[in-house]
Coordinates of C-alpha atoms in Angstrom, one line a residue:
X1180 CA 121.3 309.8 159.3
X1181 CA 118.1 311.8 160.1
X1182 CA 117.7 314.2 163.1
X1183 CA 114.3 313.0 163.3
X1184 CA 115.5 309.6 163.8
X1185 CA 117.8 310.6 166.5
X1186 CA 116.1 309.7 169.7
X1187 CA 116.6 313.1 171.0
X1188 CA 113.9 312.7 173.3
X1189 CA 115.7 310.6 175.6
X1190 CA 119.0 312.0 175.5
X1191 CA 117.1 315.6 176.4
X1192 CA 115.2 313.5 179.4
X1193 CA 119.0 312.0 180.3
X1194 CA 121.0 315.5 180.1
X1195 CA 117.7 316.5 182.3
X1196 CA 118.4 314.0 184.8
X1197 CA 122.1 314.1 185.1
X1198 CA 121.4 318.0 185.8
X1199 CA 118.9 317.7 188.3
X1200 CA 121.7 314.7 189.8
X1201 CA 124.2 317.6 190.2
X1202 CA 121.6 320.5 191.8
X1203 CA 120.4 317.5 194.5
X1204 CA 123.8 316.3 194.8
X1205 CA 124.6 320.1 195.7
X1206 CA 121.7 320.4 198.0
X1207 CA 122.8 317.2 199.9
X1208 CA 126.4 317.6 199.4
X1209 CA 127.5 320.8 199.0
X1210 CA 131.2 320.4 198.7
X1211 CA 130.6 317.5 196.0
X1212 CA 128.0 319.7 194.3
X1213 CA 130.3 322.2 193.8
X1214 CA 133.0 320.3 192.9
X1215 CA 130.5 318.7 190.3
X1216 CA 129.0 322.0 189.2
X1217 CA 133.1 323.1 187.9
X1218 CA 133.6 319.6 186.1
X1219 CA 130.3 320.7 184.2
X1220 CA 131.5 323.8 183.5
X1221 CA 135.1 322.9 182.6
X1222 CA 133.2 320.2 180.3
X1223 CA 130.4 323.1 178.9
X1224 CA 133.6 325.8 177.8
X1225 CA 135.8 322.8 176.0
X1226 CA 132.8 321.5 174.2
X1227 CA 132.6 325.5 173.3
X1228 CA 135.8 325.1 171.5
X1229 CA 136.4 321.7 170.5
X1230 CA 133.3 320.9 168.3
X1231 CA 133.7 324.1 166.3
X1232 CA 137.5 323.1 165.8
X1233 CA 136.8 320.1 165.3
X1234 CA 133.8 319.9 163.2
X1235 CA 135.7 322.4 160.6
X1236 CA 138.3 320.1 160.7
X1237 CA 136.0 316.8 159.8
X1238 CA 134.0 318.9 157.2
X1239 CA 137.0 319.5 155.6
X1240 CA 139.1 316.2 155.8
X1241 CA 135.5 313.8 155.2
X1242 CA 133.8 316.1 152.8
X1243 CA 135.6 318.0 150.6
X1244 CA 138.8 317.8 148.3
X1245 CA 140.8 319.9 150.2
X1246 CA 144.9 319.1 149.3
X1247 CA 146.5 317.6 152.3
X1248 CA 143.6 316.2 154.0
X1249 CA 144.8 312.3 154.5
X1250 CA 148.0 313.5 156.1
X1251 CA 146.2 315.5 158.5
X1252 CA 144.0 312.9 159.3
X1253 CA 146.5 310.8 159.5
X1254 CA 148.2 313.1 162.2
X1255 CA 144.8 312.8 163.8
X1256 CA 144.1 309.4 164.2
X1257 CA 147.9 309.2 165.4
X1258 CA 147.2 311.8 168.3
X1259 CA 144.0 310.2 169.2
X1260 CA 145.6 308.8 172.7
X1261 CA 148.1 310.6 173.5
X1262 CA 147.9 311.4 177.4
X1263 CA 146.0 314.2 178.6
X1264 CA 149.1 314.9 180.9
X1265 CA 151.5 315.0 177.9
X1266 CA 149.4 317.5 175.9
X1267 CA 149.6 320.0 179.2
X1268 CA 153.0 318.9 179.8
X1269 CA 153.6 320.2 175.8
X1270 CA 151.3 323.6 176.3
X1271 CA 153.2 324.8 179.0
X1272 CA 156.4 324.3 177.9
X1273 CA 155.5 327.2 176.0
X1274 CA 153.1 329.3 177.7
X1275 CA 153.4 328.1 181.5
X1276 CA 154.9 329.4 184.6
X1277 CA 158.5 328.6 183.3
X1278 CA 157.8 328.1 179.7
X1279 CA 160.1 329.9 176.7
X1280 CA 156.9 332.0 175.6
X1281 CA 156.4 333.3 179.3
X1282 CA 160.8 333.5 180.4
X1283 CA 161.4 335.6 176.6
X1284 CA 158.2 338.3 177.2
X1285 CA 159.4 338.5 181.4
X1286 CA 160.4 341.9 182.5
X1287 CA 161.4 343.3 186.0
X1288 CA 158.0 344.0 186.7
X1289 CA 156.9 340.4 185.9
X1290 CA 155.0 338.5 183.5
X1291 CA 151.5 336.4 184.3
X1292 CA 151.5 333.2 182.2
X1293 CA 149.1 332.9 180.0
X1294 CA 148.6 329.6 180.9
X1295 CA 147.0 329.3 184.3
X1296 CA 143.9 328.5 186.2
X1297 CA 140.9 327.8 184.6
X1298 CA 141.7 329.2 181.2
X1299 CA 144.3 326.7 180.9
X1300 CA 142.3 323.7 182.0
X1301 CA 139.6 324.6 179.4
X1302 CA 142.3 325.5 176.2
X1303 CA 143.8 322.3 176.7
X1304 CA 141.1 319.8 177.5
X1305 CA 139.0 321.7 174.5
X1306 CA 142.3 321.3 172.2
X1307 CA 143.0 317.4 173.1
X1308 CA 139.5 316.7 172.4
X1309 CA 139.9 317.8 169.2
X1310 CA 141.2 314.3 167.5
X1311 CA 138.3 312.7 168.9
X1312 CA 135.8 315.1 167.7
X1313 CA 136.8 315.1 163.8
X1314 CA 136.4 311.3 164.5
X1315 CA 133.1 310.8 165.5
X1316 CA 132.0 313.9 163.3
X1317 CA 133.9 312.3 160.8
X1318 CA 132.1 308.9 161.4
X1319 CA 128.6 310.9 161.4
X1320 CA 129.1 312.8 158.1
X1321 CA 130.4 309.4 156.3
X1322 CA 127.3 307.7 157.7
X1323 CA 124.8 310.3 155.3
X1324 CA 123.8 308.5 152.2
X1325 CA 125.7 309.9 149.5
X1326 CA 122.4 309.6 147.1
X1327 CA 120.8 312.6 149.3
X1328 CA 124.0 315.0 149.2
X1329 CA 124.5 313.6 145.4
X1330 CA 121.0 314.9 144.2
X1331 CA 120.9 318.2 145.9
X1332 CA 123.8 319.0 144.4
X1333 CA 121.5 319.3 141.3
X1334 CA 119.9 322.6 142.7
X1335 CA 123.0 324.0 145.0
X1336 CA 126.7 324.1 145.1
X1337 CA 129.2 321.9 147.1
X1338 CA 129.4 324.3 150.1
X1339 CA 125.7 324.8 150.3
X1340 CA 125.3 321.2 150.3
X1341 CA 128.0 320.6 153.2
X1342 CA 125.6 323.6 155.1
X1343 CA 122.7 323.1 154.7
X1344 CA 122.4 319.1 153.7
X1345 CA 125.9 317.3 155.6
X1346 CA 125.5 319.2 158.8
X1347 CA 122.2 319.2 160.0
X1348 CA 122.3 315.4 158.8
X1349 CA 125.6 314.5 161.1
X1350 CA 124.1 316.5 164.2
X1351 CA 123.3 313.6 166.3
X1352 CA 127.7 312.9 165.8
X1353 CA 128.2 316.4 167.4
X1354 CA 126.0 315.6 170.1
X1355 CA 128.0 312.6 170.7
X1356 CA 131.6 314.3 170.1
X1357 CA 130.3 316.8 173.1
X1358 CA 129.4 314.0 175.3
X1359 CA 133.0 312.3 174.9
X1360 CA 134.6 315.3 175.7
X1361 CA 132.3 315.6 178.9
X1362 CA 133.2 312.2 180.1
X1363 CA 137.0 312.6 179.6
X1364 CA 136.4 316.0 181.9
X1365 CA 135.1 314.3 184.3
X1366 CA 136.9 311.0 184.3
X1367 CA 140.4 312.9 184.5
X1368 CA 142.7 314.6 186.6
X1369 CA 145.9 315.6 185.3
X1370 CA 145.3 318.7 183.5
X1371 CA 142.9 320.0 186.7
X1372 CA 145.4 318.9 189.2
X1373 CA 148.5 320.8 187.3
X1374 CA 147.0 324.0 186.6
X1375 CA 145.0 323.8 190.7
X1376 CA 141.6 323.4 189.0
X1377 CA 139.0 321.7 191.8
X1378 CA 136.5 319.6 190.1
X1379 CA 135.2 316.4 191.3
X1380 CA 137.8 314.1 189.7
X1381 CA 141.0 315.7 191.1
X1382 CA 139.3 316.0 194.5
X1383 CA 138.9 312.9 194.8
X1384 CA 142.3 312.3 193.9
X1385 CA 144.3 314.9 196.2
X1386 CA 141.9 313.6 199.3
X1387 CA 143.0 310.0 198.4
X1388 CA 146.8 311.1 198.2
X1389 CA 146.2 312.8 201.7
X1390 CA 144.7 309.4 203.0
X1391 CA 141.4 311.7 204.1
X1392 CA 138.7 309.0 203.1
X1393 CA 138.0 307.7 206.6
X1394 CA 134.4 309.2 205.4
X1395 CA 134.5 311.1 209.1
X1396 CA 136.3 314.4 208.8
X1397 CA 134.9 318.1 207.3
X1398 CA 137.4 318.2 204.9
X1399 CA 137.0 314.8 202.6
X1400 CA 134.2 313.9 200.9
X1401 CA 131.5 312.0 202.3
X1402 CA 130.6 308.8 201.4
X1403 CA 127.3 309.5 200.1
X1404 CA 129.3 311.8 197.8
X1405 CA 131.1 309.7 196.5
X1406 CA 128.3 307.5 195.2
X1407 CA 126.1 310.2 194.2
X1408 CA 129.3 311.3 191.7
X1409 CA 129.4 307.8 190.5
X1410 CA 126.0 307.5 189.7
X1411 CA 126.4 311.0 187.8
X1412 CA 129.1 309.4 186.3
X1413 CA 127.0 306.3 185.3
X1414 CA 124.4 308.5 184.0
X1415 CA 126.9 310.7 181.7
X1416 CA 128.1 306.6 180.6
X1417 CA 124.5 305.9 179.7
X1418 CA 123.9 309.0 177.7
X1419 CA 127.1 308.7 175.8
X1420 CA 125.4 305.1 174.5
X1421 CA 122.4 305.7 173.8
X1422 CA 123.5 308.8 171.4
X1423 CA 126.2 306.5 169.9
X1424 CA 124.5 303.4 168.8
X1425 CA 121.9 305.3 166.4
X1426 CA 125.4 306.7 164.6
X1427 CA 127.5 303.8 164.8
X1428 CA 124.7 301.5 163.6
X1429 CA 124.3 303.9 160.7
X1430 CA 128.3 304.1 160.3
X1431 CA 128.3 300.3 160.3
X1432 CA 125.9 300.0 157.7
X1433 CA 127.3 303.2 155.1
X1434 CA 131.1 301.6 155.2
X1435 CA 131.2 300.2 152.3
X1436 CA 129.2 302.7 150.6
X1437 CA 131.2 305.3 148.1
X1438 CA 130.9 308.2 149.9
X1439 CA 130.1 312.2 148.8
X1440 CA 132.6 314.6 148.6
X1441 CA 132.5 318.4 147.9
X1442 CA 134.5 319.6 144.9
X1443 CA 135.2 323.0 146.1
X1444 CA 137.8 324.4 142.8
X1445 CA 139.0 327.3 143.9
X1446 CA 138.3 327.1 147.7
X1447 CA 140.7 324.3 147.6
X1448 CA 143.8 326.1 148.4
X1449 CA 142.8 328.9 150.9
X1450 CA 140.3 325.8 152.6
X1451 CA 144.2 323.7 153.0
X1452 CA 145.4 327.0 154.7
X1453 CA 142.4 326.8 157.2
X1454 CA 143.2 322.9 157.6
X1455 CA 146.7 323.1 158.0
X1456 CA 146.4 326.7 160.3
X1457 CA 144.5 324.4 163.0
X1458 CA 146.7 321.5 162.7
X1459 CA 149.5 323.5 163.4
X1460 CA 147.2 324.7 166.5
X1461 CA 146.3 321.6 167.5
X1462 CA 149.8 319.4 166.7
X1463 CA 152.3 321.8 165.7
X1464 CA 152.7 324.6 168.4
X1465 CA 152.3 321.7 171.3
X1466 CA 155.0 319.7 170.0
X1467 CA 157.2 322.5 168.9
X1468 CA 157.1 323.8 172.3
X1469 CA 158.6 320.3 173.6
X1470 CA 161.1 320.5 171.1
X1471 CA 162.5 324.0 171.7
X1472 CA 162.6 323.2 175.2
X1473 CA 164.6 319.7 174.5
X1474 CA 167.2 321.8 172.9
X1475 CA 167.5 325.4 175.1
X1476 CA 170.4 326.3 176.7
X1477 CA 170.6 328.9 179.2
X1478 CA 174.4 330.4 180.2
X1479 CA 175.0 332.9 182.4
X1480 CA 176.9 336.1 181.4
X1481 CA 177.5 339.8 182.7
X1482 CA 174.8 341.2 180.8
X1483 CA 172.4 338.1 182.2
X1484 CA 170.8 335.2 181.5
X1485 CA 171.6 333.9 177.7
X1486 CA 169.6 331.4 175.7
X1487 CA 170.4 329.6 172.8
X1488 CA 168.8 326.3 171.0
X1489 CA 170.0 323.8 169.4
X1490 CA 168.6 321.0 167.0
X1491 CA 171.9 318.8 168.0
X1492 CA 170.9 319.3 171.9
X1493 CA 167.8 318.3 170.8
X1494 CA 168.8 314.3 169.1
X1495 CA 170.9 314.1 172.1
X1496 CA 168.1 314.4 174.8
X1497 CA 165.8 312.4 173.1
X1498 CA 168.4 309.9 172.4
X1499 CA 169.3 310.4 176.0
X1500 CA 165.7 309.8 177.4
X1501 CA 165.0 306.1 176.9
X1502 CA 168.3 305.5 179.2
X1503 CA 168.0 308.0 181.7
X1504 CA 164.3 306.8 182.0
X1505 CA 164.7 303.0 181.6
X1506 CA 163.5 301.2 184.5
X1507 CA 160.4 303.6 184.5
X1508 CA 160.0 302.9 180.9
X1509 CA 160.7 299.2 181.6
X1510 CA 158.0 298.6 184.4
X1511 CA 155.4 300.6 182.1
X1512 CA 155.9 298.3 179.8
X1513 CA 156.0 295.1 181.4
X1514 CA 152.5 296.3 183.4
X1515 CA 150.8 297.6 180.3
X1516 CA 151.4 294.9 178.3
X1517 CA 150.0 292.6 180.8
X1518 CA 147.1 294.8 181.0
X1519 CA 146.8 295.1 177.4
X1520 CA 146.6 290.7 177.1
X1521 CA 144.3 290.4 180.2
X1522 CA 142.3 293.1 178.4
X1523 CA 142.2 290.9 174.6
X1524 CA 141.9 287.8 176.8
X1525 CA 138.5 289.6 177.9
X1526 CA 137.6 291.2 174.5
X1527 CA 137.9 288.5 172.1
X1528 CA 135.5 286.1 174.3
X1529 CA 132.9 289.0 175.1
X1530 CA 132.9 290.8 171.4
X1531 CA 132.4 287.1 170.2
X1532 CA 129.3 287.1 172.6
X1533 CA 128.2 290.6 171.1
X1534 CA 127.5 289.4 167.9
X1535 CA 125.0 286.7 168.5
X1536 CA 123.0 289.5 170.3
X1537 CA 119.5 290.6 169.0
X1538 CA 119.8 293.8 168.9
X1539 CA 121.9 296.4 171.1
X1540 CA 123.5 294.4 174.2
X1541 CA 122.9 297.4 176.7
X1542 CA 124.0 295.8 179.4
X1543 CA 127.6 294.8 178.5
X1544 CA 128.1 298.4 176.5
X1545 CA 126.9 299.9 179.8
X1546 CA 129.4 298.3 181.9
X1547 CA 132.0 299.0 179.3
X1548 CA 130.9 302.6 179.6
X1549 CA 131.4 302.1 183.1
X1550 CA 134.9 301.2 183.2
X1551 CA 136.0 304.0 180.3
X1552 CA 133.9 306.7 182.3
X1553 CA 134.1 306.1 186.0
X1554 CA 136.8 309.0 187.3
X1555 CA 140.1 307.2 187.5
X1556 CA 140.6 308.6 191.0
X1557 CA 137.3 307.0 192.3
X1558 CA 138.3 303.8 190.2
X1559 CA 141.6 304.1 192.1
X1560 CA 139.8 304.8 195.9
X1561 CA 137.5 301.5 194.8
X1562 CA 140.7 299.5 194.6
X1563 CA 142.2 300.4 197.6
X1564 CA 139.2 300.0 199.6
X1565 CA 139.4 296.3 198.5
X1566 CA 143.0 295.6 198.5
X1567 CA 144.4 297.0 201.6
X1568 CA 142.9 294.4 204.3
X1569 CA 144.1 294.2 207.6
X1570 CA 146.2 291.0 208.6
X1571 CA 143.5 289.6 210.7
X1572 CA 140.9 290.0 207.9
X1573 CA 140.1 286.6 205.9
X1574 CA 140.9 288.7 203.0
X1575 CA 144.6 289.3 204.2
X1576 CA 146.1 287.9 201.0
X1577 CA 144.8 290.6 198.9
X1578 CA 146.9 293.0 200.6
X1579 CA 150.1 291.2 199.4
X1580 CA 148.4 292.0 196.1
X1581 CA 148.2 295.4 197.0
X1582 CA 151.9 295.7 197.7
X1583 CA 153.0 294.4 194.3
X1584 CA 151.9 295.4 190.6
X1585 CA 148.2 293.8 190.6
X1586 CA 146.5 297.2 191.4
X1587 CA 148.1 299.5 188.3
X1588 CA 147.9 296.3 186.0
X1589 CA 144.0 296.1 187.1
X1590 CA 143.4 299.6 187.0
X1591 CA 144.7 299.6 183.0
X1592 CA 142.9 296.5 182.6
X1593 CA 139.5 297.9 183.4
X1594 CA 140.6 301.1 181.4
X1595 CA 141.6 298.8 178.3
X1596 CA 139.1 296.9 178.0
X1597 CA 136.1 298.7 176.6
X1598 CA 138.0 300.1 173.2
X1599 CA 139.6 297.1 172.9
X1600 CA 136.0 295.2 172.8
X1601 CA 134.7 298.0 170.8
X1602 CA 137.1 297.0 168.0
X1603 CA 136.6 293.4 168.1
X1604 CA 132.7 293.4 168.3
X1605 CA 132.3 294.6 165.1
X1606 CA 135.4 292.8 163.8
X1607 CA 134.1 289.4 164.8
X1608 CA 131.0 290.0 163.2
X1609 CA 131.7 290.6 160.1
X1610 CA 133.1 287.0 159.9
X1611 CA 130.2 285.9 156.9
X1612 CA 127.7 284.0 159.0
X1613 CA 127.1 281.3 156.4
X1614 CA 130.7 280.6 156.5
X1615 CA 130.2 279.9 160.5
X1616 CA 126.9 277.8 159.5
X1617 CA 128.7 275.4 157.4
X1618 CA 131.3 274.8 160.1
X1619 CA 128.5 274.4 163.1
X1620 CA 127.0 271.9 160.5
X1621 CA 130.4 269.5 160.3
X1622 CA 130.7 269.7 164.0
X1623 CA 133.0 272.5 164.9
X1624 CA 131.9 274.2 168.3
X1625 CA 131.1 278.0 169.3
X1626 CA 134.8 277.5 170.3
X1627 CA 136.2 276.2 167.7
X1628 CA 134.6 278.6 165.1
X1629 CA 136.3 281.5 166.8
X1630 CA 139.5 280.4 167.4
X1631 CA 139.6 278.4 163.5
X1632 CA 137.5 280.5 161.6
X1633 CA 137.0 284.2 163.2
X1634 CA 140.4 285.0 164.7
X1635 CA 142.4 284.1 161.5
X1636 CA 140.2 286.4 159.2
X1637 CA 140.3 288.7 162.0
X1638 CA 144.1 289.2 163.0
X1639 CA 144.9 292.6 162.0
X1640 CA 141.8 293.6 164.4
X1641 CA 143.2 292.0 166.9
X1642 CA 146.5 293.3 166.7
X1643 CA 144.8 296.3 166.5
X1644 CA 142.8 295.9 169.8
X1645 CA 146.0 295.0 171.6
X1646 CA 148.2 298.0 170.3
X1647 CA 145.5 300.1 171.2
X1648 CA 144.9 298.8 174.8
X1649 CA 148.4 298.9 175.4
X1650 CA 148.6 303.0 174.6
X1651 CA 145.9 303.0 176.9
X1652 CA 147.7 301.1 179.3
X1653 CA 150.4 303.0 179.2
X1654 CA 149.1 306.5 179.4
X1655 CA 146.8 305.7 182.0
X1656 CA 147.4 308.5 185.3
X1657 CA 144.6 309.2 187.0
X1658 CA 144.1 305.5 189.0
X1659 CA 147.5 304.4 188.5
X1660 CA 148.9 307.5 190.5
X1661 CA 146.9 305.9 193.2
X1662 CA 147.7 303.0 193.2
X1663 CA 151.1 302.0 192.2
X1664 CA 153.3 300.5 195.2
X1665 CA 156.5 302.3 196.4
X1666 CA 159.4 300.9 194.5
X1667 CA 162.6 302.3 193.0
X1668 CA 161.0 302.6 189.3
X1669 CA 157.6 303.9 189.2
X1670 CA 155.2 304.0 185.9
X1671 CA 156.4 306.7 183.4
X1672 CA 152.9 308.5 183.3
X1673 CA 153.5 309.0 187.3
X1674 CA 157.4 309.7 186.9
X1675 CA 156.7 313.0 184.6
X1676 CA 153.7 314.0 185.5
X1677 CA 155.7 314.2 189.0
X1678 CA 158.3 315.8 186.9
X1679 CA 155.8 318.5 185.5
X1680 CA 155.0 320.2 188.4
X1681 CA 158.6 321.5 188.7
X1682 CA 158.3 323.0 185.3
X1683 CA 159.3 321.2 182.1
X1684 CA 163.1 321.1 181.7
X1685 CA 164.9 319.4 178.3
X1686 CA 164.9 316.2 180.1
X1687 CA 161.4 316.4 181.0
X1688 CA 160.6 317.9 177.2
X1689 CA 162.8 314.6 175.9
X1690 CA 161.3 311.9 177.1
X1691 CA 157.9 313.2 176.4
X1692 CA 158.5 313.7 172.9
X1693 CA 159.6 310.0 173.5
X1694 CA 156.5 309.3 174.6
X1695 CA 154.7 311.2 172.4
X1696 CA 156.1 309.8 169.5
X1697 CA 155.4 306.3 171.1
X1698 CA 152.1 306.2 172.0
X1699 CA 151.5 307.8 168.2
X1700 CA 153.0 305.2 166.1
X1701 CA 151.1 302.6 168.0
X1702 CA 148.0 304.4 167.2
X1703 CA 149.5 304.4 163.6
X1704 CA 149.8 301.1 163.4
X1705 CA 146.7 300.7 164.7
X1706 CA 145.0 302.4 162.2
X1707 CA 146.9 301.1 158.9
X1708 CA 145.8 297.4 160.7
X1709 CA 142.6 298.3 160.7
X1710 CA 142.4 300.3 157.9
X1711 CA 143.8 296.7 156.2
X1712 CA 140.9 295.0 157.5
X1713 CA 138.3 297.1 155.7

């Protein structure tokens, strides 16, 4: 894929646009521009440190020979949704207020936590985003024809090749890995909210949990605020699309082309020590941090407090975890599954649809970029406002809805959907068209071709689509904190990320190694279903 074929004029003309948003949104608003001006930045200083990360990491799991690689990018693809509230959950078991790192290197003087504040907000978005970033980068550098990178290797060695040939080529896939990591900084809240960050997500969200939106006090936003972010939100959406479908067409179109790989001899071994030191950065100290907290001990003697740990204390918790945790786990499950069929029922129809379009349907991705973008606190204020009517209104019936399970099961419905359509679209139309032309011509209708024809070819795609909408559906926080009704049992993202603001404990560590290990295998599986489909 050519830089010069990247339509970089637009995308300069949008990021122009969504700045100039934010300095009039300041002008009119100031609260909201400020609050608008920190998600930018938060999003600016991970994008600092997750495309480097990450784009060493591609490089060397796309490009090169390097031993090792398919297991790490098989640990990858299997962190790829794991909940943002998890990943700080794991990072402060270690290095937060009361994590082992911070309790072993206390004195009598006291210890700061490493973890805190901003710095923590940007080290753990920029390392979550990391995943996601050797996948698009990944998907840009297997787009390059492999004739280009296979004649300059004529004139110039492997690594000159990946430097001067691969990179520049898969620049447009940077560009696009940067803008996903912007709209997951602004669309969440649980990392900003646990380490007291304000940016225009998690205000939102503590004003809603304060019941301050009557749009007439000093303190909430205004209304005009509010829409103003959304539209900023909407533009980020837009950008994000228009500097994706240049690299996934190109993607589309180089799969099942052999691709290019660097033979780098005797770089190979100290290039798997680079590989595997960031994976154990990215994967490894997180989840070892869960685990030695699953298993510490702490007894009290005459010389003080003792620690100990234990792999045995470790099995047990975990064990331990589904049962302590069961109706939380239970309702989860029952409400993201739900959410994870309405969101198919949606997909199959509306990827179906995709394929018959000339050219890119802009309208339908931009409304899927919409529902994957919009700030799940402003997604959760939206349902409120039109669920909680008044008994007189003629609308009283939706607030019976609003006392039951409808709003959470919406909420992951609308946050389902657009990956779940995003693997069908392509899916479904790969279904060979004369196959679908001799079926029209015996009589079999647009109907009948998909559910006779497409969907049996297609079935491991759309097991896939439902797995994956249901880790969605079950990691989902940042409108489902808002809207979930009272009840004894409350969704398991809510429960611990309730949990981790009293520190993370064993029991906490437990069950979200539970929940890690979960939401990972469903990626897995995922994956391998897809991966079967190719």
């Amino acid at each position: 894929m050519q830089v010069s074929n990247f339509r970089g004029l637009w995308l300069i003309l949008l990021i122009a646009a969504g700045l100039l948003g934010v300095l009039t949104l300041w002008r009119l608003e100031p609260r909201a521009g400020a609050l608008w001006l920190n998600t930018a930045w938060l999003a600016a200083a991970a994008c600092l440190i997750a495309l480097p990360v990450g784009g060493a990491l591609a490089v060397l799991v796309f490009k090169t020979d390097t031993p090792g690689r398919s297991v790490a990018g098989l640990l990858l693809v299997g962190m790829l949704f794991v909940p943002l509230y998890l990943i700080a959950g794991a990072w402060d078991a270690g290095f937060g207020l009361q994590g082992w790192h911070t309790l072993a290197a206390k004195t009598a003087s006291g210890y700061e936590p490493w973890l805190r504040g901003w710095r923590a907000a940007i080290w753990v978005h920029a390392l979550a985003a990391v995943p996601w970033v050797v996948l698009i980068v990944g998907a840009g550098l297997r787009a390059i024809e492999a004739e280009i990178e296979e004649d300059a290797t004529t004139c110039a060695t492997p690594a000159q090749v990946l430097l001067h040939v691969s990179l520049p080529r898969a620049a447009a896939a940077f560009f696009v890995a940067g803008l996903w990591v912007a709209v997951v900084a602004t669309a969440e809240i649980s990392v900003t909210d646990f380490f007291q960050v304000r940016t225009f997500a998690e205000e939102v969200y503590t004003q809603a949990a304060l019941g301050a939106f009557d749009f007439g006090g000093d303190e909430a936003l205004s209304a005009s605020g509010l829409w103003i972010g959304l539209l900023l939100s909407a533009a980020l959406a837009v950008a994000a699309i228009v500097a994706a479908g240049r690299l996934f067409t190109n993607f589309t179109d180089a799969a099942l082309r052999p691709p290019w790989f660097g033979r780098i001899g005797r770089w190979r071994w100290p290039a798997a020590v680079v590989l595997w030191s960031i994976m154990l950065l990215v994967a490894g100290l997180p989840l070892g941090n869960l685990i030695y907290k699953a298993g510490l001990s702490a007894e009290l003697a005459d010389s003080g407090v003792t620690r100990s740990w234990s792999p045995a204390k470790v099995a047990l918790r975990m064990a331990a975890a589904p049962a302590e945790f069961r109706g939380d786990l239970w309702l989860t499950f029952r409400v993201g599954a739900a959410a994870a069929t309405a969101a198919l029922a949606i997909a199959i129809p509306l990827g179906w649809s995709m394929r018959s379009v000339r050219g890119v349907p802009w309208l339908r991705l931009t409304i899927l970029a919409l529902c994957l973008t919009v700030p799940g606190p402003l997604l959760g204020v939206g349902l409120i406002r039109i669920l909680n009517r008044p008994p007189e209104s003629s609308l009283a019936v939706l607030a019976w809805l609003y006392d039951t399970n409808f709003a959470p099961w919406l909420a992951q419905t609308i946050r389902a959907l657009p990956l779940a359509t995003l693997i069908l679209w392509p899916a479904l139309a790969s279904v060979p068209q004369a196959m679908l032309d001799t079926a029209a011509t015996e009589g079999s209708g647009p109907v009948s071709r998909l559910m006779r024809i497409a969907l049996p070819q297609r079935w491991p795609a759309v097991a896939a689509a439902w797995l994956v909408a249901l880790a969605i559906a079950v990691g989902e926080l940042a409108a489902t904190v808002l809207v979930i009704p009272p009840q004894r049992s409350t969704a398991i993202s809510v429960r611990i990320f309730q949990l981790l603001h009293y520190g993370v404990d064993d029991r906490v560590a437990a069950i979200s190694l539970v929940m890690v290990a979960g939401i990972a295998a469903l990626t897995a599986i995922a994956a391998t279903l897809l991966k079967r489909r190719t």
